[in-house]
Amino acid sequence: MSSHQAPLSIEIKHADVIHKLQVNQHVPIWSTFLAAIAQRFGMPEEQPIGLQYLDPEGDTITISTQADFDELWHEVLSVTAQSSQTGGVDQRNHCLELTLINHHPSGAQPPQTIKSAVEEEIIHFWKGLPTANLVGEGEWQYLDLKGAYVLGNPELGHRFLVRSVYKELREHIDESFAKSKWVVTGTPGVGKTFFSAYYLWVAACEGKTVVWQPFQTQPGGQPTYLLTSDGVERVAYGSPELVNALQKSETVYIVDGQPPLLCPARTLLVTSPQYLNYKDILKQSRSDSLFMPPWSYEELQHCKAILYQKLPTTLTDRLYDWYGGVPRYVLARASDEFAGNGGNEDAAVGTVVAILKKAIGQGSLTSIIKAHEAEHLDGEYSHHVLHLCRHPSRSLSQSHLAWASLLVENEVVKRFSQEILNDMKYYLRCSNDDHQSNLRGLIFESYAHLMLRNGGRFQARRLCGSNVTSSQNVQVAFSSAENVLWRPASKNLASIDSLCGPANFFQVTVSQRHPIKHQGLSRALDQVVDKYESPPRLYFVVPSDVYQTYRCQPYHAKDGKLFKGRLGNVREVE
């Protein structure tokens, strides 16, 4: 702060007690600030302290480190400081209000020992976990908690589907002894909270001590529970019980949707892609991030059969065509709206799809992409449009960006077609970064289909065959008619992205290497081509910087290895 500026007042509030501190330096030193708070509230200086700030948008910001304080100061208080220097702020109101969380000052009444209804349900949930049963076989198992509610929450019911990826994640976490801190993230609404319930079940069955911080929907103190074989105890932030548990490396520390404390305990954070939640934990040397993909259609149908039996399949199919594999909307929200609209399927679909269309209409395509990349709560709407899917390598530590669905892609192209055409150079900039290359391919595929749909003359050259040299740089023409260019409704025809007329297939790529899946192309030929007036052709649609150096691609089998069998009907493709 400048020397002529009045000191900033900071009010620290807890229960009915308020203490005010004057701050003169530019950014307070956190340790000094803590000592002042400890003195005012009559607490030991060594006791950890947490503060919370409620910003103008209603979001709660938790401060527990110097880095948190610096971020709050520069992002929130700098606006006040600038305004005051120009005379825009009344110095009498130049005050920041913070709340002291999970501390009882001397003289305050101790917390009541009578447990709330919420805590009683959590106790019932935790005590029942060791006897909970996995029902079913193979990929289609669900965990039956009998009389207890999932995570003690009646809204989550008594059972949940145990996805095969839950088991993969668990094995990856448990078998990676070099790592002790994990972040599991993914598209919002795909079941990360249920994975935390699954991991709690694993820990309970193994007799582990668990510190659990559930997702917090209300501002105020974050509830923290110490779960042991003796039962459940709600512990205060900085309490000896919590500190002792988190100092043990064998303790399992599970956090949902909020920044975890940095401690020796084995840590699992499940969260939507929000950078502020995991920026500190991923700075630790023994940390790593994993991705949970959206659901398959088969998973959704199996979950529906177990938990949403009254929901019409036609309704879930229609929502799946929009949302893709996000059960929060395809199943849970669909069920609420179907019941709320008196069983009117069209009304339920309209209400749920409106949420998605609103997300698409939030701004330009560029703004949606930037919001997605920023990984901030304000940009969560962008995850309705772009999904974090399973990486082609099947690695859990990588993700692959994809449109939520073909309908979403079509809606984006329809709404932003002019922007895509005008800004294609921006979208198609070359990059060695996997994420940027993934995004480049995503946008180029939409652009390519837009151009093919409109028709015209395109440069083409033959990649394989006896007359490759004589077929360089010829022009091919395609008509512009809505009923000429088709795109598969799903990715089951894995070797083609679209087809034109009876015998022209298109595979869109921005990569120099894109092997042809033999089985997919063979199925495509069987399904869409009966007789050809001319040999069927497979065109690789590539950007200009790839065109001249693109080479003939090999055929691959379903397992990704080189295909060595007979080509069959694929032999007819040029």
Coordinates of C-alpha atoms in Angstrom, one line a residue:
M1 CA 0.0 0.0 0.0
S2 CA 1.1 3.5 -0.6
S3 CA 2.1 5.6 2.5
H4 CA -0.8 8.0 2.2
Q5 CA -3.4 5.2 2.1
A6 CA -5.3 4.4 5.3
P7 CA -4.6 1.0 6.8
L8 CA -6.9 -1.9 5.8
S9 CA -9.1 -3.3 8.5
I10 CA -9.6 -7.0 8.6
E11 CA -12.4 -8.4 10.7
I12 CA -12.0 -11.9 12.0
K13 CA -15.3 -13.5 13.0
H14 CA -16.1 -16.7 14.9
A15 CA -19.6 -17.4 16.3
D16 CA -20.5 -14.1 18.1
V17 CA -16.9 -12.9 18.6
I18 CA -15.4 -10.4 16.2
H19 CA -11.8 -9.1 16.4
K20 CA -10.5 -6.4 14.1
L21 CA -6.8 -6.1 12.9
Q22 CA -5.2 -3.2 11.1
V23 CA -2.8 -4.1 8.2
N24 CA -0.3 -1.6 6.9
Q25 CA 2.1 -3.7 4.7
H26 CA 1.3 -4.5 1.0
V27 CA 0.8 -8.2 1.7
P28 CA 0.6 -9.5 5.2
I29 CA 3.0 -12.2 6.3
W30 CA 0.8 -15.3 7.0
S31 CA 2.8 -16.5 10.0
T32 CA 2.7 -13.0 11.6
F33 CA -1.0 -12.7 10.8
L34 CA -1.6 -16.1 12.4
A35 CA 0.2 -15.0 15.6
A36 CA -2.0 -11.9 15.8
I37 CA -5.2 -14.0 15.4
A38 CA -4.0 -16.5 18.0
Q39 CA -3.4 -13.7 20.5
R40 CA -6.8 -12.1 19.9
F41 CA -8.7 -15.3 20.2
G42 CA -6.6 -16.7 23.1
M43 CA -5.5 -19.9 21.3
P44 CA -2.1 -21.6 21.1
E45 CA 0.1 -20.2 18.4
E46 CA 1.0 -23.7 17.1
Q47 CA -2.6 -24.6 16.4
P48 CA -3.4 -24.6 12.7
I49 CA -5.9 -21.9 11.6
G50 CA -8.2 -21.7 8.6
L51 CA -10.0 -18.6 7.4
Q52 CA -12.8 -18.3 4.8
Y53 CA -13.8 -15.4 2.6
L54 CA -17.2 -15.0 0.9
D55 CA -16.6 -13.3 -2.4
P56 CA -19.3 -11.0 -4.1
E57 CA -20.4 -13.9 -6.4
G58 CA -21.2 -16.0 -3.3
D59 CA -18.2 -18.4 -3.7
T60 CA -16.4 -19.4 -0.5
I61 CA -12.6 -19.1 -0.6
T62 CA -10.5 -21.0 2.1
I63 CA -7.2 -19.5 3.2
S64 CA -4.7 -21.7 5.1
T65 CA -1.3 -20.9 3.6
Q66 CA 0.7 -17.9 2.5
A67 CA 0.0 -18.8 -1.1
D68 CA -3.7 -18.7 -0.5
F69 CA -3.4 -15.3 1.3
D70 CA -1.3 -13.9 -1.5
E71 CA -3.9 -15.0 -4.1
L72 CA -6.7 -13.5 -2.1
W73 CA -4.9 -10.3 -1.6
H74 CA -3.9 -9.8 -5.3
E75 CA -7.1 -11.0 -6.9
V76 CA -9.6 -9.5 -4.4
L77 CA -8.0 -6.8 -2.4
S78 CA -6.0 -5.2 -5.2
V79 CA -9.3 -3.9 -6.7
T80 CA -10.1 -2.2 -3.4
A81 CA -6.6 -0.8 -3.1
Q82 CA -6.6 0.6 -6.6
S83 CA -10.0 2.2 -6.1
S84 CA -9.0 3.8 -2.8
Q85 CA -5.9 5.3 -4.3
T86 CA -8.1 7.1 -6.9
G87 CA -10.7 8.1 -4.3
G88 CA -13.3 5.5 -5.4
V89 CA -13.7 3.8 -2.1
D90 CA -14.9 5.2 1.3
Q91 CA -12.0 4.6 3.7
R92 CA -14.5 4.0 6.5
N93 CA -15.7 0.9 4.5
H94 CA -12.2 -0.2 3.7
C95 CA -12.6 -3.5 5.5
L96 CA -12.2 -7.2 4.7
E97 CA -14.4 -9.7 6.5
L98 CA -13.0 -13.2 7.2
T99 CA -14.4 -16.1 9.1
L100 CA -12.3 -18.3 11.5
I101 CA -13.3 -21.9 10.9
N102 CA -13.4 -24.8 13.2
H103 CA -12.0 -23.0 16.3
H104 CA -13.7 -22.5 19.6
P105 CA -12.3 -19.5 21.5
S106 CA -11.8 -19.6 25.2
G107 CA -15.1 -19.1 27.0
A108 CA -17.1 -20.4 24.1
Q109 CA -19.4 -23.3 24.7
P110 CA -18.1 -26.7 23.6
P111 CA -19.9 -28.4 20.7
Q112 CA -22.9 -30.4 21.7
T113 CA -22.4 -34.2 21.9
I114 CA -25.8 -34.9 20.5
K115 CA -25.2 -36.0 16.9
S116 CA -27.2 -34.5 14.0
A117 CA -29.4 -36.7 11.8
V118 CA -26.8 -36.3 9.1
E119 CA -24.0 -37.6 11.3
E120 CA -26.2 -40.5 12.4
E121 CA -26.7 -41.5 8.7
I122 CA -22.9 -41.3 8.2
I123 CA -22.3 -43.5 11.2
H124 CA -24.8 -46.0 9.8
F125 CA -23.1 -45.9 6.4
W126 CA -19.5 -46.4 7.8
K127 CA -20.4 -49.2 10.2
G128 CA -22.3 -51.0 7.5
L129 CA -19.5 -50.9 4.8
P130 CA -17.6 -54.0 5.9
T131 CA -20.7 -56.1 5.4
A132 CA -21.9 -54.4 2.2
N133 CA -22.1 -56.9 -0.7
L134 CA -21.0 -56.7 -4.3
V135 CA -23.9 -58.0 -6.3
G136 CA -23.6 -59.3 -9.9
E137 CA -20.7 -60.6 -12.0
G138 CA -18.1 -59.2 -14.3
E139 CA -18.5 -55.6 -15.3
W140 CA -22.0 -55.3 -14.1
Q141 CA -21.7 -55.3 -10.3
Y142 CA -23.2 -52.9 -7.8
L143 CA -22.5 -52.3 -4.1
D144 CA -25.6 -53.0 -2.0
L145 CA -25.4 -51.1 1.3
K146 CA -28.6 -52.8 2.6
G147 CA -30.2 -50.3 5.0
A148 CA -27.6 -47.6 4.8
Y149 CA -27.5 -44.6 2.5
V150 CA -24.5 -44.0 0.2
L151 CA -22.2 -41.6 2.0
G152 CA -25.0 -41.1 4.6
N153 CA -27.0 -39.1 2.0
P154 CA -30.6 -40.3 1.4
E155 CA -30.6 -38.6 -2.0
L156 CA -27.9 -41.2 -3.2
G157 CA -29.9 -44.3 -2.3
H158 CA -28.8 -47.6 -0.9
R159 CA -26.7 -48.9 -3.7
F160 CA -24.5 -47.8 -6.7
L161 CA -23.0 -49.3 -9.8
V162 CA -19.3 -50.2 -9.4
R163 CA -17.9 -49.3 -12.8
S164 CA -15.0 -51.3 -14.1
V165 CA -13.0 -48.1 -14.2
Y166 CA -13.4 -47.8 -10.4
K167 CA -11.6 -51.1 -10.0
E168 CA -8.9 -50.0 -12.5
L169 CA -8.4 -46.7 -10.6
R170 CA -8.2 -48.5 -7.3
E171 CA -5.6 -51.0 -8.5
H172 CA -3.6 -48.2 -10.1
I173 CA -3.6 -46.3 -6.8
D174 CA -2.9 -49.2 -4.5
E175 CA -0.2 -50.7 -6.6
S176 CA 1.8 -47.5 -7.2
F177 CA 3.9 -47.5 -4.1
A178 CA 6.0 -44.6 -5.4
K179 CA 3.0 -42.3 -5.2
S180 CA 1.0 -41.3 -2.1
K181 CA -1.2 -38.4 -3.3
W182 CA -3.8 -38.8 -6.1
V183 CA -6.2 -36.6 -7.9
V184 CA -9.0 -38.3 -9.8
T185 CA -10.8 -35.9 -12.1
G186 CA -13.0 -36.0 -15.2
T187 CA -16.1 -34.5 -16.8
P188 CA -18.5 -33.3 -14.1
G189 CA -21.4 -35.7 -13.4
V190 CA -19.6 -39.0 -14.3
G191 CA -19.5 -40.4 -10.8
K192 CA -16.3 -39.3 -9.0
T193 CA -18.2 -38.9 -5.7
F194 CA -19.4 -42.5 -6.0
F195 CA -15.8 -43.6 -6.6
S196 CA -15.0 -42.0 -3.2
A197 CA -17.8 -44.1 -1.7
Y198 CA -16.3 -47.2 -3.4
Y199 CA -12.8 -46.4 -2.0
L200 CA -14.3 -45.8 1.5
W201 CA -15.7 -49.3 1.2
V202 CA -12.3 -50.7 0.3
A203 CA -10.7 -48.9 3.2
A204 CA -13.4 -50.1 5.6
C205 CA -13.0 -53.7 4.6
E206 CA -9.2 -53.4 5.1
G207 CA -9.6 -51.9 8.6
K208 CA -8.0 -48.6 7.6
T209 CA -8.2 -45.3 9.5
V210 CA -9.9 -42.7 7.2
V211 CA -10.1 -38.9 7.3
W212 CA -13.0 -37.9 5.1
Q213 CA -14.0 -34.5 3.9
P214 CA -17.2 -34.8 1.9
F215 CA -18.3 -32.4 -0.9
Q216 CA -19.5 -29.2 0.8
T217 CA -22.5 -27.4 -0.9
Q218 CA -23.0 -24.8 1.8
P219 CA -20.6 -22.0 2.9
G220 CA -19.1 -22.3 6.3
G221 CA -16.8 -24.8 8.0
Q222 CA -15.9 -27.8 6.0
P223 CA -17.1 -31.0 7.9
T224 CA -14.3 -33.4 8.5
Y225 CA -14.8 -37.0 9.8
L226 CA -12.4 -39.4 11.4
L227 CA -13.5 -42.9 10.5
T228 CA -12.0 -45.8 12.5
S229 CA -13.0 -49.3 13.6
D230 CA -14.3 -47.7 16.7
G231 CA -16.8 -45.5 14.8
V232 CA -17.2 -42.0 13.4
E233 CA -16.1 -38.7 15.0
R234 CA -16.5 -35.2 13.5
V235 CA -13.2 -33.4 14.1
A236 CA -12.4 -29.8 14.2
Y237 CA -9.9 -28.2 11.8
G238 CA -6.5 -28.2 13.6
S239 CA -7.7 -30.5 16.4
P240 CA -5.2 -33.0 17.9
E241 CA -7.2 -35.9 16.7
L242 CA -7.1 -34.7 13.1
V243 CA -3.5 -33.6 13.2
N244 CA -2.4 -37.0 14.6
A245 CA -4.4 -39.0 12.0
L246 CA -3.0 -37.0 9.1
Q247 CA 0.5 -37.3 10.3
K248 CA 0.4 -41.1 9.8
S249 CA 1.2 -42.4 6.3
E250 CA -1.1 -45.4 6.7
T251 CA -4.1 -43.1 7.1
V252 CA -6.4 -42.8 4.1
Y253 CA -7.4 -39.2 3.5
I254 CA -10.3 -38.8 1.1
V255 CA -11.4 -35.3 -0.1
D256 CA -14.3 -34.4 -2.4
G257 CA -14.3 -31.2 -4.4
Q258 CA -12.1 -29.0 -2.3
P259 CA -8.3 -28.4 -1.8
P260 CA -6.9 -31.1 0.6
L261 CA -4.5 -30.4 3.4
L262 CA -0.9 -31.3 2.6
C263 CA 0.1 -34.1 5.0
P264 CA 1.9 -37.5 5.1
A265 CA -1.4 -39.4 4.9
R266 CA -2.2 -41.3 1.7
T267 CA -4.4 -38.7 -0.1
L268 CA -7.2 -39.2 -2.6
L269 CA -8.8 -36.1 -4.0
V270 CA -11.9 -36.5 -6.3
T271 CA -12.9 -33.3 -8.1
S272 CA -14.2 -31.8 -11.2
P273 CA -11.5 -30.1 -13.4
Q274 CA -11.0 -27.1 -11.1
Y275 CA -7.3 -26.0 -10.9
L276 CA -7.6 -24.3 -7.5
N277 CA -8.6 -27.6 -6.0
Y278 CA -5.4 -29.5 -7.0
K279 CA -2.8 -26.9 -7.8
D280 CA -1.0 -27.4 -4.5
I281 CA -1.2 -31.2 -4.1
L282 CA 0.1 -31.7 -7.7
K283 CA 3.2 -29.7 -6.8
Q284 CA 4.1 -32.5 -4.4
S285 CA 6.8 -34.9 -5.6
R286 CA 4.8 -38.1 -4.9
S287 CA 1.6 -37.0 -6.5
D288 CA -0.2 -37.8 -9.8
S289 CA -3.5 -37.2 -11.5
L290 CA -5.9 -39.8 -13.1
F291 CA -8.9 -39.4 -15.3
M292 CA -12.3 -41.0 -15.0
P293 CA -14.0 -41.2 -18.5
P294 CA -17.7 -40.7 -19.2
W295 CA -20.0 -43.8 -19.1
S296 CA -20.6 -46.1 -22.0
Y297 CA -24.2 -46.6 -23.2
E298 CA -24.1 -50.1 -21.8
E299 CA -23.2 -48.8 -18.3
L300 CA -26.0 -46.3 -18.4
Q301 CA -28.5 -49.0 -19.4
H302 CA -27.3 -51.3 -16.7
C303 CA -27.5 -48.6 -14.1
K304 CA -31.0 -47.7 -15.3
A305 CA -32.1 -51.3 -14.8
I306 CA -30.9 -51.3 -11.2
L307 CA -31.7 -47.7 -10.0
Y308 CA -34.1 -46.1 -12.5
Q309 CA -36.4 -48.9 -13.5
K310 CA -39.4 -46.6 -14.1
L311 CA -37.5 -44.3 -16.4
P312 CA -38.5 -44.9 -20.1
T313 CA -35.6 -46.1 -22.3
T314 CA -36.7 -43.8 -25.0
L315 CA -36.2 -40.8 -22.7
T316 CA -32.7 -41.9 -21.6
D317 CA -31.8 -42.6 -25.2
R318 CA -32.8 -39.1 -26.3
L319 CA -30.8 -37.5 -23.5
Y320 CA -27.8 -39.8 -24.2
D321 CA -27.8 -38.6 -27.8
W322 CA -27.3 -35.1 -26.4
Y323 CA -25.3 -35.5 -23.2
G324 CA -23.3 -38.6 -24.0
G325 CA -22.2 -40.7 -21.0
V326 CA -23.1 -38.3 -18.1
P327 CA -25.5 -40.1 -15.7
R328 CA -26.1 -36.9 -13.7
Y329 CA -28.3 -35.7 -16.6
V330 CA -29.1 -38.8 -18.6
L331 CA -30.4 -40.7 -15.5
A332 CA -30.6 -38.6 -12.3
R333 CA -31.8 -35.3 -13.7
A334 CA -34.0 -37.1 -16.2
S335 CA -35.7 -39.0 -13.4
D336 CA -36.4 -35.8 -11.4
E337 CA -37.8 -34.0 -14.4
F338 CA -39.8 -37.0 -15.6
A339 CA -41.5 -37.2 -12.2
G340 CA -41.8 -33.4 -11.9
N341 CA -43.5 -33.2 -15.2
G342 CA -46.1 -35.9 -14.4
G343 CA -44.5 -38.5 -16.7
N344 CA -44.4 -36.2 -19.7
E345 CA -41.3 -37.5 -21.6
D346 CA -41.1 -34.6 -24.1
A347 CA -41.3 -32.0 -21.3
A348 CA -38.5 -33.8 -19.3
V349 CA -36.3 -34.0 -22.3
G350 CA -36.9 -30.4 -23.2
T351 CA -36.0 -29.2 -19.7
V352 CA -32.8 -31.2 -19.5
V353 CA -31.6 -30.4 -23.0
A354 CA -32.2 -26.7 -22.4
I355 CA -29.4 -26.8 -19.8
L356 CA -27.0 -28.1 -22.5
K357 CA -28.1 -25.6 -25.1
K358 CA -27.7 -22.8 -22.7
A359 CA -24.1 -23.9 -22.1
I360 CA -23.4 -23.9 -25.9
G361 CA -24.9 -20.4 -26.1
Q362 CA -22.8 -19.0 -23.3
G363 CA -20.5 -17.2 -25.7
S364 CA -18.3 -17.8 -28.7
L365 CA -16.6 -21.1 -29.4
T366 CA -13.3 -19.5 -28.4
S367 CA -14.8 -18.6 -25.1
I368 CA -16.1 -22.1 -24.5
I369 CA -12.7 -23.6 -25.3
K370 CA -10.8 -21.0 -23.1
A371 CA -13.3 -21.7 -20.2
H372 CA -12.6 -25.4 -20.5
E373 CA -8.8 -24.9 -20.5
A374 CA -9.0 -22.5 -17.6
E375 CA -10.3 -25.2 -15.3
H376 CA -12.2 -22.8 -13.1
L377 CA -15.6 -23.2 -11.5
D378 CA -17.0 -20.3 -13.6
G379 CA -16.2 -22.3 -16.7
E380 CA -17.9 -25.6 -15.6
Y381 CA -20.6 -25.0 -18.3
S382 CA -18.0 -25.8 -20.9
H383 CA -17.8 -29.4 -19.7
H384 CA -21.3 -29.9 -21.1
V385 CA -19.9 -29.3 -24.5
L386 CA -16.4 -30.9 -24.3
H387 CA -15.8 -34.1 -22.5
L388 CA -12.6 -35.6 -21.0
C389 CA -12.7 -39.1 -22.5
R390 CA -10.6 -42.2 -22.2
H391 CA -7.2 -41.7 -24.0
P392 CA -6.7 -44.0 -27.0
S393 CA -3.8 -45.6 -25.2
R394 CA -6.2 -46.6 -22.4
S395 CA -3.9 -44.8 -19.9
L396 CA -5.6 -43.5 -16.9
S397 CA -3.1 -40.7 -16.5
Q398 CA -4.1 -39.1 -19.8
S399 CA -7.4 -37.9 -21.2
H400 CA -8.7 -37.3 -24.7
L401 CA -10.9 -34.3 -25.6
A402 CA -14.1 -35.0 -27.5
W403 CA -17.5 -33.4 -28.2
A404 CA -20.1 -34.5 -25.7
S405 CA -22.1 -36.0 -28.6
L406 CA -22.7 -35.7 -32.3
L407 CA -25.8 -33.6 -31.6
V408 CA -23.7 -31.2 -29.6
E409 CA -21.0 -31.0 -32.3
N410 CA -23.8 -30.3 -34.9
E411 CA -25.2 -27.6 -32.6
V412 CA -21.8 -26.0 -32.2
V413 CA -21.1 -26.1 -36.0
K414 CA -24.5 -24.6 -36.7
R415 CA -24.1 -21.8 -34.1
F416 CA -20.4 -21.1 -34.7
S417 CA -19.9 -22.1 -38.4
Q418 CA -18.8 -18.6 -39.4
E419 CA -16.5 -18.3 -36.5
I420 CA -15.0 -21.7 -37.3
L421 CA -14.4 -20.7 -40.9
N422 CA -13.0 -17.3 -40.0
D423 CA -10.7 -18.4 -37.2
M424 CA -9.5 -21.7 -38.6
K425 CA -5.9 -20.6 -38.6
Y426 CA -6.1 -20.0 -34.9
Y427 CA -7.7 -23.4 -34.2
L428 CA -5.4 -25.3 -36.5
R429 CA -2.1 -23.9 -35.2
C430 CA 0.5 -26.6 -35.0
S431 CA 1.5 -27.7 -31.5
N432 CA 3.6 -30.5 -29.9
D433 CA 1.4 -30.3 -26.9
D434 CA -1.0 -33.4 -26.7
H435 CA -3.9 -31.3 -25.5
Q436 CA -3.5 -28.7 -28.2
S437 CA -3.1 -31.4 -30.9
N438 CA -6.3 -33.1 -29.6
L439 CA -8.2 -29.8 -29.7
R440 CA -6.8 -29.2 -33.2
G441 CA -8.2 -32.5 -34.4
L442 CA -11.5 -31.9 -32.8
I443 CA -12.1 -28.5 -34.4
F444 CA -10.7 -29.7 -37.8
E445 CA -13.1 -32.6 -38.0
S446 CA -16.0 -30.2 -37.5
Y447 CA -14.5 -27.8 -40.1
A448 CA -14.0 -30.7 -42.6
H449 CA -17.5 -31.9 -42.3
L450 CA -18.8 -28.4 -42.7
M451 CA -16.8 -28.0 -45.9
L452 CA -17.8 -31.4 -47.3
R453 CA -21.4 -30.8 -46.5
N454 CA -21.3 -27.6 -48.5
G455 CA -19.7 -29.4 -51.4
G456 CA -17.2 -28.2 -53.9
R457 CA -13.9 -29.1 -55.5
F458 CA -11.1 -30.4 -53.4
Q459 CA -7.4 -31.3 -54.0
A460 CA -6.7 -35.0 -53.8
R461 CA -3.8 -37.5 -54.4
R462 CA -3.6 -41.3 -54.4
L463 CA -1.7 -42.8 -51.5
C464 CA -1.6 -46.5 -52.5
G465 CA -1.7 -48.6 -55.7
S466 CA 0.2 -49.0 -58.9
N467 CA -0.5 -45.5 -60.4
V468 CA 0.4 -43.4 -57.3
T469 CA 2.7 -41.1 -59.3
S470 CA 0.2 -40.4 -62.0
S471 CA -2.6 -39.6 -59.6
Q472 CA -0.9 -36.7 -57.7
N473 CA -2.8 -33.4 -57.1
V474 CA -6.0 -34.1 -59.0
Q475 CA -9.3 -32.4 -58.1
V476 CA -12.4 -34.2 -57.0
A477 CA -15.9 -32.8 -56.7
F478 CA -18.7 -33.5 -54.3
S479 CA -22.2 -32.2 -54.5
S480 CA -23.7 -30.0 -51.9
A481 CA -26.9 -31.6 -50.7
E482 CA -28.2 -32.4 -47.3
N483 CA -29.0 -36.0 -48.2
V484 CA -25.6 -36.8 -49.8
L485 CA -23.2 -36.6 -46.9
W486 CA -23.9 -38.9 -43.9
R487 CA -22.1 -39.2 -40.6
P488 CA -22.4 -42.3 -38.4
A489 CA -24.6 -41.7 -35.3
S490 CA -21.9 -43.4 -33.2
K491 CA -18.3 -44.3 -33.4
N492 CA -19.0 -48.0 -34.0
L493 CA -17.9 -47.6 -37.6
A494 CA -14.4 -46.9 -36.3
S495 CA -12.7 -46.6 -39.7
I496 CA -14.9 -43.8 -41.2
D497 CA -16.1 -40.4 -40.0
S498 CA -18.5 -39.8 -42.8
L499 CA -19.5 -41.1 -46.3
C500 CA -20.7 -39.4 -49.4
G501 CA -23.0 -41.1 -51.9
P502 CA -22.7 -44.9 -52.1
A503 CA -19.0 -45.3 -52.2
N504 CA -17.0 -42.4 -50.9
F505 CA -15.7 -42.8 -47.3
F506 CA -13.9 -40.0 -45.3
Q507 CA -11.5 -40.4 -42.4
V508 CA -10.6 -37.0 -40.9
T509 CA -7.3 -36.6 -39.1
V510 CA -4.6 -34.0 -38.4
S511 CA -2.0 -36.6 -37.7
Q512 CA 0.6 -38.0 -40.1
R513 CA -0.2 -41.5 -38.7
H514 CA -3.7 -42.8 -38.7
P515 CA -3.9 -46.6 -39.3
I516 CA -7.0 -48.0 -40.9
K517 CA -9.1 -50.4 -38.7
H518 CA -9.8 -53.3 -40.9
Q519 CA -12.8 -54.6 -39.0
G520 CA -14.4 -51.2 -38.9
L521 CA -14.0 -50.5 -42.6
S522 CA -15.3 -54.0 -43.5
R523 CA -18.4 -53.4 -41.3
A524 CA -18.9 -50.1 -43.0
L525 CA -18.8 -51.7 -46.4
D526 CA -21.3 -54.4 -45.3
Q527 CA -23.7 -51.9 -43.8
V528 CA -23.8 -49.0 -46.3
V529 CA -22.7 -50.4 -49.7
D530 CA -24.4 -53.1 -51.7
K531 CA -23.2 -52.6 -55.2
Y532 CA -20.8 -50.0 -56.5
E533 CA -20.9 -48.4 -59.9
S534 CA -17.3 -47.6 -59.3
P535 CA -14.8 -48.9 -56.7
P536 CA -15.3 -47.5 -53.2
R537 CA -12.8 -44.9 -52.1
L538 CA -11.5 -44.0 -48.7
Y539 CA -10.3 -40.4 -48.5
F540 CA -8.1 -39.1 -45.7
V541 CA -9.2 -35.5 -45.1
V542 CA -6.2 -33.6 -43.7
P543 CA -5.1 -30.0 -43.2
S544 CA -2.8 -28.3 -45.8
D545 CA 0.3 -28.7 -43.6
V546 CA -0.1 -32.5 -43.6
Y547 CA -1.4 -33.0 -47.2
Q548 CA 1.9 -33.1 -49.1
T549 CA 3.7 -35.5 -46.7
Y550 CA 0.8 -37.8 -45.8
R551 CA 1.6 -41.5 -46.6
C552 CA -0.3 -44.7 -47.3
Q553 CA -1.6 -46.1 -44.0
P554 CA -1.5 -49.7 -42.8
Y555 CA -4.4 -51.8 -41.8
H556 CA -4.7 -52.6 -38.1
A557 CA -6.6 -55.3 -36.2
K558 CA -9.0 -54.6 -33.4
D559 CA -6.2 -54.9 -30.8
G560 CA -4.3 -52.1 -32.5
K561 CA -1.6 -54.4 -34.0
L562 CA -0.8 -54.8 -37.7
F563 CA -3.5 -56.8 -39.5
K564 CA -2.1 -59.9 -41.1
G565 CA -5.2 -61.7 -42.3
R566 CA -7.1 -61.7 -45.6
L567 CA -8.4 -58.3 -46.6
G568 CA -11.8 -59.6 -47.9
N569 CA -14.1 -56.9 -49.2
V570 CA -11.7 -54.2 -48.0
R571 CA -9.5 -55.2 -50.9
E572 CA -12.0 -53.4 -53.2
V573 CA -11.4 -50.0 -51.5
E574 CA -9.1 -47.6 -53.3

